[in-house]
Amino acid sequence: MNDLDSLTRLAFLGTAHAPEPDALGGVEGQAARALSALSVEKRVLLAAGARGVARAAGGRLSRLDAPGEAAPPDSLEVCPPRVSALLVEVMASADAEMLGAILERMAHARRRLPPELLPRMLGFKGPMRAAIVPVLGERGRWLARLHPEWRSALTGTGTSSEEAERVWTEGSFEERRTVLEQTRLTDPARARAWLQGTFAQEKSEHRARFLSSLKQGLSLEDEPLLELGRKDRAAGVREVARELLSQLPTSAFARRMEERARAALLWEQPATLRVRFPAKWDAEAERDGLDKPPAGIGQGEHWLQRLLSALPLSTWERAFGATPEQLVAAAGRSEDGIGLSEGWAHAMRLGASPDWASALLDFWARQKPKMLPPERAESLAFTLFEALPPSERAGHTLRVLRGAQALPRLEQALALTPTPWPVELAREWLLALRQQNDTTNRALALFTSIPRSALVLPAECLAAAAEPFHLPPPLSPWQRELDRFQTSVSICRTLHEELKP
């Protein structure tokens, strides 16, 4: 531990086993000695804080280089003072979602950060970096190149090829997973070769998560590695491998599953769907997921889910010459309707279809609880809704809000509808919010959606959303959340007024 600085060493050893903080040097020592009236533990913590502030303010140069080039002139106009003040306010509140929204709006309006905020903004790490780069301006980019920790903001990862190789070889699991995903975006073959070389030695839970990174840029070249995963001894790894192989329509796995599914599903005119499983599956069936079902699921239902989830929905429209509505209706008349519908719901991830979504949601909503428990119906609807293209979700959400559609649950539909909401949906939501008088399920669903709603409302609805109103006594616990919502609405109105493209 001799290579640690004095303050870090003291913290590691504990104040009972280390020298007094008065012996510390630098700004931390000055702080510790000035706070001698406090307990040793408090002095150490405050000394660490003082050192952190000092390091953020600057540091002593190790050498004095010749002056470099001055910052080039900025081509973007600086953001207005009101927006700058909002940035300071939102950073102080640590509201990452609102900060991201402001930066996105600034980028859309082609405005840059004010110079005085550049050091604080460049200090952000993680996903926020991507939102900061478009609003740095020339001065911000120039400044970022002068600081080792800020330089990576200009490249996204800041990881050289040699450093990436070192992290993959020596890093922790999370570091290796991150560098694998980053490399997969820029050099898929290299990432694949890394994983192929270590796959057998990785822990099973790590194999599954590493394998899932192949979804970025997935291609038939990944099939040999995915086949290793399909034959893995760990069920979680096999599950990930099968899911990815089903996204490769010409993979051997996908072809086998289509052949089995076509043999198992029979369409009889005018509109009858029958299921007939073979007496015995082929040798690869168990590895392909046609194995024993989990508790509570019948064997036939399990097989149907596995088979149908591996094939695009259009397979059945072409094979049987029927519409989604006709196919779901025929499934409902069979003994296997629930298993068929669930398999088709999971197949939405291979290619979403609004017609299939409407047919399946209506089918589940009509089922009696004895046939399909409400919890399972809601889970299926959530899975399907997630798979829908964002542009398709708002229409379903509006129907749920108006009571014309039962699934998914209102709070789920609102949470999964992307920003900005269509004007019609936003106005209906605001009206419904003001009509609530008691703690019904509908009221709770509406008020649960408040925290993110300021960011999803379109500009045309912000004035109406800002109009104050007070909740009746039964709903008073939500008043503070409502007040915060309206504060966020005020911020959004300012952004729309000040940052016009």
Coordinates of C-alpha atoms in Angstrom, one line a residue:
M1 CA 0.0 0.0 0.0
N2 CA 3.1 2.3 -0.1
D3 CA 2.3 3.5 -3.6
L4 CA -1.0 5.1 -2.4
D5 CA -1.1 8.8 -1.5
S6 CA -1.3 9.7 2.2
L7 CA -5.0 10.5 2.3
T8 CA -6.1 7.4 0.4
R9 CA -3.9 5.3 2.6
L10 CA -5.4 6.8 5.7
A11 CA -8.9 6.1 4.4
F12 CA -8.1 2.5 3.6
L13 CA -6.5 1.7 6.9
G14 CA -9.1 3.5 9.0
T15 CA -8.6 6.4 11.3
A16 CA -7.9 4.1 14.3
H17 CA -4.9 2.5 12.5
A18 CA -3.4 5.4 10.6
P19 CA -1.5 8.6 11.5
E20 CA -3.4 11.8 12.5
P21 CA -4.7 13.8 9.5
D22 CA -2.6 16.7 10.6
A23 CA 0.3 15.0 9.0
L24 CA -1.3 15.2 5.5
G25 CA 0.3 17.5 3.0
G26 CA -1.3 19.7 0.3
V27 CA -4.7 21.3 0.4
E28 CA -6.1 18.3 2.2
G29 CA -3.6 18.8 5.0
Q30 CA -4.5 22.5 5.2
A31 CA -8.2 21.6 5.5
A32 CA -7.6 18.9 8.1
R33 CA -5.6 21.3 10.3
A34 CA -8.1 24.1 10.0
L35 CA -10.9 21.7 11.2
S36 CA -9.1 20.4 14.2
A37 CA -12.1 20.9 16.5
L38 CA -14.0 18.2 14.6
S39 CA -13.8 14.5 15.0
V40 CA -11.0 12.7 13.0
E41 CA -13.5 10.9 10.7
K42 CA -15.2 14.2 9.8
R43 CA -11.8 15.9 9.2
V44 CA -10.8 13.1 6.8
L45 CA -14.0 13.3 4.8
L46 CA -13.9 17.0 4.6
A47 CA -10.2 16.9 3.6
A48 CA -11.1 14.5 0.8
G49 CA -13.8 16.9 -0.3
A50 CA -11.4 19.9 -0.3
R51 CA -9.0 18.0 -2.4
G52 CA -11.7 17.0 -4.9
V53 CA -12.7 20.7 -5.3
A54 CA -9.1 21.8 -5.7
R55 CA -8.5 19.1 -8.4
A56 CA -11.6 20.2 -10.2
A57 CA -10.4 23.8 -10.1
G58 CA -7.1 23.0 -11.7
G59 CA -3.7 21.5 -11.1
R60 CA 0.0 22.5 -11.1
L61 CA 1.7 22.0 -14.4
S62 CA 4.3 19.3 -14.6
R63 CA 6.1 21.3 -17.3
L64 CA 5.6 24.6 -19.1
D65 CA 5.1 24.0 -22.8
A66 CA 5.1 26.6 -25.5
P67 CA 1.7 28.2 -26.0
G68 CA -0.5 26.2 -28.3
E69 CA -2.9 27.5 -30.9
A70 CA -5.8 29.6 -29.6
A71 CA -9.3 28.3 -29.7
P72 CA -10.8 28.8 -33.2
P73 CA -13.9 31.1 -33.5
D74 CA -17.2 29.5 -32.9
S75 CA -19.6 29.0 -35.8
L76 CA -22.6 28.2 -33.6
E77 CA -24.5 30.9 -31.7
V78 CA -24.3 30.6 -27.9
C79 CA -27.5 29.6 -26.2
P80 CA -29.7 32.4 -24.8
P81 CA -29.1 33.5 -21.1
R82 CA -32.4 32.0 -20.0
V83 CA -31.3 28.6 -21.3
S84 CA -27.9 28.9 -19.7
A85 CA -29.6 29.6 -16.4
L86 CA -31.8 26.6 -16.9
L87 CA -28.7 24.4 -17.5
V88 CA -27.2 25.6 -14.2
E89 CA -30.5 24.9 -12.3
V90 CA -31.0 21.5 -13.8
M91 CA -27.4 20.4 -13.2
A92 CA -27.7 21.4 -9.6
S93 CA -30.9 19.3 -9.3
A94 CA -29.1 16.3 -10.9
D95 CA -32.1 15.8 -13.3
A96 CA -30.3 13.8 -16.0
E97 CA -33.4 13.3 -18.1
M98 CA -34.2 17.0 -18.2
L99 CA -30.6 17.9 -18.9
G100 CA -30.5 15.5 -21.8
A101 CA -33.7 17.1 -23.2
I102 CA -32.2 20.6 -23.0
L103 CA -29.0 19.5 -24.7
E104 CA -31.0 17.7 -27.4
R105 CA -33.1 20.8 -28.0
M106 CA -30.0 23.0 -28.2
A107 CA -28.4 20.7 -30.8
H108 CA -31.6 20.8 -32.8
A109 CA -31.6 24.6 -32.7
R110 CA -27.8 24.7 -33.5
R111 CA -26.8 26.5 -30.3
R112 CA -23.7 25.9 -28.2
L113 CA -22.9 25.9 -24.5
P114 CA -21.7 29.1 -22.9
P115 CA -17.9 29.1 -22.3
E116 CA -18.3 29.2 -18.5
L117 CA -20.2 25.9 -18.5
L118 CA -17.8 23.9 -20.7
P119 CA -15.5 22.5 -17.9
R120 CA -18.6 21.3 -15.9
M121 CA -20.2 19.7 -18.9
L122 CA -17.0 18.1 -20.1
G123 CA -16.7 16.5 -16.7
F124 CA -19.8 14.3 -17.4
K125 CA -19.2 10.7 -18.2
G126 CA -21.3 7.9 -19.6
P127 CA -24.3 8.3 -21.9
M128 CA -24.5 12.1 -21.3
R129 CA -21.3 12.5 -23.3
A130 CA -23.0 11.8 -26.5
A131 CA -25.6 14.6 -25.9
I132 CA -22.8 17.1 -25.0
V133 CA -20.7 16.7 -28.1
P134 CA -23.1 18.5 -30.6
V135 CA -23.3 21.6 -28.4
L136 CA -19.6 22.0 -27.5
G137 CA -18.8 24.3 -30.4
E138 CA -15.3 24.9 -31.6
R139 CA -14.1 26.3 -28.3
G140 CA -15.4 23.3 -26.4
R141 CA -13.7 20.9 -28.8
W142 CA -10.5 22.8 -28.5
L143 CA -10.7 22.7 -24.7
A144 CA -11.5 19.0 -24.6
R145 CA -8.4 18.1 -26.6
L146 CA -6.3 19.8 -23.9
H147 CA -7.5 17.6 -21.0
P148 CA -6.8 13.8 -21.0
E149 CA -10.1 13.0 -19.3
W150 CA -12.1 15.2 -21.5
R151 CA -10.5 14.1 -24.8
S152 CA -12.6 11.0 -24.9
A153 CA -15.8 13.1 -25.3
L154 CA -14.7 13.8 -28.9
T155 CA -14.3 10.1 -29.8
G156 CA -17.2 8.6 -27.8
T157 CA -15.1 5.9 -26.1
G158 CA -11.6 7.3 -26.3
T159 CA -10.2 3.7 -26.3
S160 CA -7.4 2.9 -28.7
S161 CA -7.1 -0.4 -30.4
E162 CA -4.3 -1.5 -28.1
E163 CA -6.2 -0.3 -25.0
A164 CA -9.3 -2.2 -26.1
E165 CA -7.3 -5.3 -26.5
R166 CA -5.8 -4.9 -23.0
V167 CA -9.2 -4.3 -21.4
W168 CA -10.7 -7.4 -23.1
T169 CA -7.7 -9.4 -21.8
E170 CA -7.3 -8.0 -18.3
G171 CA -10.4 -6.0 -17.4
S172 CA -13.3 -6.8 -15.1
F173 CA -16.4 -8.4 -16.5
E174 CA -18.3 -5.1 -16.9
E175 CA -15.2 -3.4 -18.5
R176 CA -14.9 -6.4 -20.9
R177 CA -18.6 -6.3 -21.7
T178 CA -18.5 -2.6 -22.5
V179 CA -15.4 -2.8 -24.7
L180 CA -16.9 -5.9 -26.5
E181 CA -20.1 -3.9 -27.3
Q182 CA -18.1 -0.9 -28.4
T183 CA -15.8 -2.9 -30.6
R184 CA -18.8 -4.8 -32.0
L185 CA -20.1 -1.4 -33.4
T186 CA -16.9 -0.6 -35.2
D187 CA -15.2 -4.0 -35.9
P188 CA -17.7 -6.9 -35.6
A189 CA -15.3 -9.5 -36.8
R190 CA -12.7 -8.5 -34.1
A191 CA -15.3 -8.6 -31.4
R192 CA -16.5 -12.0 -32.6
A193 CA -12.9 -13.4 -32.6
W194 CA -12.3 -12.2 -29.1
L195 CA -15.4 -13.9 -27.8
Q196 CA -14.8 -17.1 -29.8
G197 CA -11.3 -17.3 -28.3
T198 CA -12.5 -17.2 -24.7
F199 CA -16.0 -18.5 -24.8
A200 CA -15.4 -21.9 -23.3
Q201 CA -13.5 -20.4 -20.3
E202 CA -16.1 -17.8 -19.4
K203 CA -18.6 -18.3 -16.6
S204 CA -22.0 -19.3 -17.8
E205 CA -23.7 -16.0 -16.7
H206 CA -21.0 -14.1 -18.5
R207 CA -21.3 -16.3 -21.6
A208 CA -24.9 -15.3 -21.9
R209 CA -24.3 -11.6 -21.6
F210 CA -21.3 -11.6 -23.9
L211 CA -23.3 -13.5 -26.5
S212 CA -26.1 -11.0 -26.4
S213 CA -23.7 -8.3 -27.6
L214 CA -23.8 -10.0 -31.0
K215 CA -27.2 -8.5 -31.6
Q216 CA -25.4 -5.4 -32.8
G217 CA -24.6 -6.0 -36.5
L218 CA -25.8 -9.6 -36.4
S219 CA -25.0 -11.6 -39.5
L220 CA -24.6 -15.1 -40.8
E221 CA -20.9 -14.9 -39.9
D222 CA -21.9 -15.1 -36.3
E223 CA -23.7 -18.4 -36.8
P224 CA -20.8 -20.7 -35.8
L225 CA -20.4 -18.8 -32.5
L226 CA -24.1 -18.9 -31.9
E227 CA -24.1 -22.6 -32.5
L228 CA -21.7 -23.0 -29.7
G229 CA -24.1 -21.1 -27.5
R230 CA -27.1 -23.3 -28.7
K231 CA -25.2 -26.4 -27.5
D232 CA -24.0 -24.8 -24.3
R233 CA -24.6 -26.6 -21.0
A234 CA -26.3 -23.5 -19.4
A235 CA -29.9 -22.9 -20.2
G236 CA -29.5 -19.1 -20.2
V237 CA -26.8 -19.3 -22.8
R238 CA -28.9 -21.6 -25.0
E239 CA -31.8 -19.2 -24.7
V240 CA -29.8 -16.2 -25.9
A241 CA -28.2 -18.2 -28.8
R242 CA -31.6 -19.4 -30.0
E243 CA -33.1 -15.9 -29.9
L244 CA -30.3 -14.5 -32.0
L245 CA -30.3 -17.5 -34.4
S246 CA -34.0 -16.9 -35.0
Q247 CA -33.2 -13.4 -36.3
L248 CA -31.1 -15.1 -39.1
P249 CA -33.8 -16.5 -41.4
T250 CA -31.3 -18.7 -43.3
S251 CA -29.6 -20.1 -40.3
A252 CA -29.8 -23.9 -39.9
F253 CA -31.7 -23.3 -36.6
A254 CA -34.3 -21.1 -38.3
R255 CA -34.8 -23.5 -41.1
R256 CA -35.3 -26.5 -38.8
M257 CA -37.8 -24.6 -36.7
E258 CA -39.8 -23.5 -39.8
E259 CA -39.9 -27.1 -41.1
R260 CA -41.2 -28.4 -37.7
A261 CA -43.7 -25.6 -37.3
R262 CA -45.2 -26.0 -40.8
A263 CA -45.6 -29.7 -40.1
A264 CA -47.3 -29.1 -36.8
L265 CA -49.8 -26.4 -37.9
L266 CA -52.6 -27.4 -40.3
W267 CA -55.0 -25.0 -42.0
E268 CA -58.3 -26.4 -43.1
Q269 CA -60.7 -24.4 -45.2
P270 CA -62.7 -22.4 -44.6
A271 CA -60.9 -21.2 -41.5
T272 CA -59.9 -24.0 -39.1
L273 CA -56.5 -24.2 -37.5
R274 CA -55.3 -27.5 -36.0
V275 CA -52.1 -28.5 -34.1
R276 CA -50.6 -31.9 -34.6
F277 CA -47.2 -32.7 -33.0
P278 CA -45.1 -35.7 -34.2
A279 CA -44.8 -38.8 -32.1
K280 CA -41.1 -38.0 -31.7
W281 CA -39.0 -35.0 -32.6
D282 CA -35.7 -35.2 -34.4
A283 CA -32.3 -35.4 -32.7
E284 CA -31.7 -31.7 -32.5
A285 CA -35.1 -30.7 -31.2
E286 CA -34.2 -30.6 -27.5
R287 CA -31.2 -28.3 -28.1
D288 CA -33.5 -26.1 -30.3
G289 CA -35.7 -25.5 -27.2
L290 CA -38.4 -28.2 -27.7
D291 CA -37.7 -29.6 -24.3
K292 CA -39.6 -30.0 -21.0
P293 CA -41.9 -27.1 -20.2
P294 CA -41.4 -24.9 -17.1
A295 CA -43.8 -25.4 -14.2
G296 CA -47.4 -24.4 -14.9
I297 CA -47.1 -24.6 -18.7
G298 CA -48.4 -27.6 -20.7
Q299 CA -46.1 -29.5 -23.0
G300 CA -48.0 -28.7 -26.2
E301 CA -48.3 -25.0 -25.2
H302 CA -44.5 -24.8 -24.5
W303 CA -43.7 -26.4 -27.9
L304 CA -46.0 -24.0 -29.7
Q305 CA -44.4 -21.0 -28.1
R306 CA -40.9 -22.2 -29.0
L307 CA -41.8 -22.9 -32.6
L308 CA -43.9 -19.9 -33.4
S309 CA -41.6 -17.4 -31.7
A310 CA -38.8 -18.5 -34.0
L311 CA -40.6 -17.5 -37.2
P312 CA -41.7 -14.2 -38.7
L313 CA -45.5 -13.7 -38.5
S314 CA -45.6 -13.2 -42.3
T315 CA -44.8 -16.9 -42.6
W316 CA -48.3 -17.9 -41.7
E317 CA -50.0 -15.2 -43.8
R318 CA -48.2 -16.6 -46.8
A319 CA -48.5 -20.3 -45.9
F320 CA -52.3 -20.2 -45.2
G321 CA -53.4 -17.2 -47.4
A322 CA -55.2 -15.7 -44.4
T323 CA -55.1 -12.3 -42.6
P324 CA -53.8 -11.9 -39.0
E325 CA -57.4 -11.4 -37.8
Q326 CA -58.5 -14.6 -39.5
L327 CA -55.6 -16.5 -38.1
V328 CA -56.1 -15.3 -34.5
A329 CA -59.8 -16.0 -34.8
A330 CA -59.1 -19.5 -36.0
A331 CA -56.7 -20.0 -33.1
G332 CA -59.3 -18.9 -30.7
R333 CA -61.7 -21.6 -31.9
S334 CA -59.0 -24.3 -31.3
E335 CA -57.9 -25.9 -28.1
D336 CA -54.5 -24.4 -28.4
G337 CA -55.5 -20.7 -28.8
I338 CA -53.5 -19.4 -25.8
G339 CA -50.3 -21.2 -26.8
L340 CA -50.7 -20.1 -30.4
S341 CA -51.3 -16.4 -29.5
E342 CA -48.4 -16.3 -27.1
G343 CA -46.0 -17.8 -29.7
W344 CA -47.2 -15.2 -32.2
A345 CA -46.7 -12.4 -29.6
H346 CA -43.1 -13.3 -29.1
A347 CA -42.6 -13.5 -32.9
M348 CA -43.4 -9.7 -33.0
R349 CA -39.7 -9.1 -32.3
L350 CA -38.8 -10.6 -35.7
G351 CA -41.1 -8.1 -37.5
A352 CA -43.8 -6.1 -35.8
S353 CA -47.2 -5.9 -37.5
P354 CA -50.0 -3.5 -36.4
D355 CA -52.7 -5.9 -37.8
W356 CA -51.3 -8.8 -35.7
A357 CA -51.0 -6.5 -32.7
S358 CA -54.7 -5.4 -32.9
A359 CA -55.9 -9.0 -33.4
L360 CA -53.9 -10.4 -30.5
L361 CA -54.8 -7.6 -28.0
D362 CA -58.5 -8.0 -28.8
F363 CA -58.2 -11.8 -28.4
W364 CA -56.6 -11.6 -25.0
A365 CA -59.1 -9.0 -23.8
R366 CA -62.0 -11.3 -24.6
Q367 CA -60.6 -14.3 -22.7
K368 CA -62.2 -15.4 -19.4
P369 CA -59.9 -15.4 -16.4
K370 CA -60.2 -19.1 -16.2
M371 CA -58.7 -19.5 -19.7
L372 CA -56.2 -16.6 -19.4
P373 CA -55.4 -15.1 -16.0
P374 CA -55.4 -11.3 -16.1
E375 CA -51.8 -11.1 -15.0
R376 CA -50.7 -13.3 -17.9
A377 CA -52.8 -11.3 -20.3
E378 CA -51.2 -8.1 -19.1
S379 CA -47.7 -9.6 -19.4
L380 CA -48.4 -10.8 -23.0
A381 CA -49.8 -7.4 -23.9
F382 CA -46.7 -5.7 -22.5
T383 CA -44.4 -8.0 -24.5
L384 CA -46.3 -7.3 -27.7
F385 CA -46.5 -3.5 -27.1
E386 CA -42.7 -3.3 -26.6
A387 CA -42.2 -5.0 -30.0
L388 CA -44.4 -2.5 -31.8
P389 CA -42.7 0.3 -33.8
P390 CA -42.8 3.6 -31.7
S391 CA -45.0 5.2 -34.4
E392 CA -47.7 2.5 -33.8
R393 CA -47.9 2.7 -30.1
A394 CA -49.6 6.1 -29.7
G395 CA -52.8 5.0 -31.5
H396 CA -53.2 2.0 -29.2
T397 CA -52.5 4.2 -26.1
L398 CA -55.2 6.7 -27.2
R399 CA -57.7 3.8 -27.5
V400 CA -56.7 2.5 -24.0
L401 CA -57.0 6.0 -22.5
R402 CA -60.5 6.4 -24.1
G403 CA -61.6 2.9 -22.8
A404 CA -61.9 1.5 -26.3
Q405 CA -59.1 -1.0 -25.8
A406 CA -58.4 -3.0 -22.6
L407 CA -54.8 -4.0 -23.1
P408 CA -52.1 -3.1 -22.2
R409 CA -52.7 -1.5 -18.9
L410 CA -53.0 2.3 -19.1
E411 CA -49.8 3.0 -17.1
Q412 CA -47.8 0.5 -19.3
A413 CA -49.1 2.0 -22.6
L414 CA -48.3 5.6 -21.4
A415 CA -44.8 4.6 -20.3
L416 CA -44.0 2.9 -23.6
T417 CA -45.3 5.6 -25.9
P418 CA -42.3 7.6 -27.2
T419 CA -41.8 11.3 -27.2
P420 CA -43.3 13.6 -28.4
W421 CA -46.9 12.4 -27.9
P422 CA -49.3 13.3 -30.7
V423 CA -51.4 16.4 -29.9
E424 CA -54.6 14.4 -29.7
L425 CA -53.2 11.9 -27.1
A426 CA -51.6 14.7 -25.1
R427 CA -54.8 16.7 -24.9
E428 CA -56.8 13.6 -24.0
W429 CA -54.3 12.9 -21.2
L430 CA -54.4 16.4 -19.8
L431 CA -58.2 16.4 -19.8
A432 CA -58.4 13.0 -18.1
L433 CA -55.9 14.2 -15.5
R434 CA -58.1 17.1 -14.5
Q435 CA -61.2 15.0 -14.4
Q436 CA -59.9 12.7 -11.6
N437 CA -61.6 13.1 -8.2
D438 CA -60.8 9.9 -6.4
T439 CA -58.1 7.2 -6.0
T440 CA -59.3 4.9 -8.7
N441 CA -57.1 2.6 -10.7
R442 CA -57.4 5.0 -13.6
A443 CA -56.4 8.0 -11.5
L444 CA -53.3 6.1 -10.2
A445 CA -52.3 5.1 -13.7
L446 CA -52.6 8.7 -14.9
F447 CA -50.7 10.2 -12.0
T448 CA -48.0 7.5 -12.2
S449 CA -47.2 8.8 -15.7
I450 CA -46.7 12.4 -14.5
P451 CA -42.9 12.4 -13.8
R452 CA -42.0 11.9 -17.5
S453 CA -44.9 13.7 -19.1
A454 CA -43.5 17.2 -19.3
L455 CA -40.9 15.8 -21.7
V456 CA -43.3 14.0 -23.9
L457 CA -46.0 16.7 -24.4
P458 CA -45.9 18.5 -27.7
A459 CA -45.3 22.3 -27.8
E460 CA -48.9 22.9 -28.6
C461 CA -50.1 21.5 -25.3
L462 CA -47.5 23.1 -22.9
A463 CA -49.6 26.2 -22.2
A464 CA -52.6 24.1 -21.2
A465 CA -50.4 21.9 -19.1
A466 CA -49.0 24.9 -17.2
E467 CA -52.4 26.1 -16.1
P468 CA -52.5 25.6 -12.3
F469 CA -55.0 23.3 -10.7
H470 CA -55.3 21.7 -7.3
L471 CA -56.2 18.2 -6.6
P472 CA -59.2 17.1 -4.5
P473 CA -58.4 15.8 -1.0
P474 CA -58.3 12.1 -2.0
L475 CA -55.6 12.8 -4.5
S476 CA -53.6 15.4 -2.4
P477 CA -50.6 13.1 -2.0
W478 CA -49.9 13.6 -5.7
Q479 CA -50.0 17.4 -5.4
R480 CA -46.2 17.7 -4.9
E481 CA -45.6 15.5 -7.9
L482 CA -48.0 17.6 -9.9
D483 CA -46.2 20.8 -8.9
R484 CA -42.9 19.4 -10.0
F485 CA -44.5 18.4 -13.3
Q486 CA -45.7 22.0 -13.9
T487 CA -42.2 23.3 -13.0
S488 CA -40.8 21.0 -15.7
V489 CA -43.5 22.2 -18.1
S490 CA -42.3 25.8 -17.5
I491 CA -38.8 24.7 -18.4
C492 CA -40.0 23.1 -21.6
R493 CA -42.0 26.2 -22.6
T494 CA -38.8 28.3 -22.1
L495 CA -36.9 25.9 -24.3
H496 CA -39.5 26.1 -27.1
E497 CA -39.6 29.9 -26.8
E498 CA -35.8 30.4 -26.7
L499 CA -34.5 27.6 -29.0
K500 CA -36.3 27.8 -32.3
P501 CA -34.6 25.8 -35.1

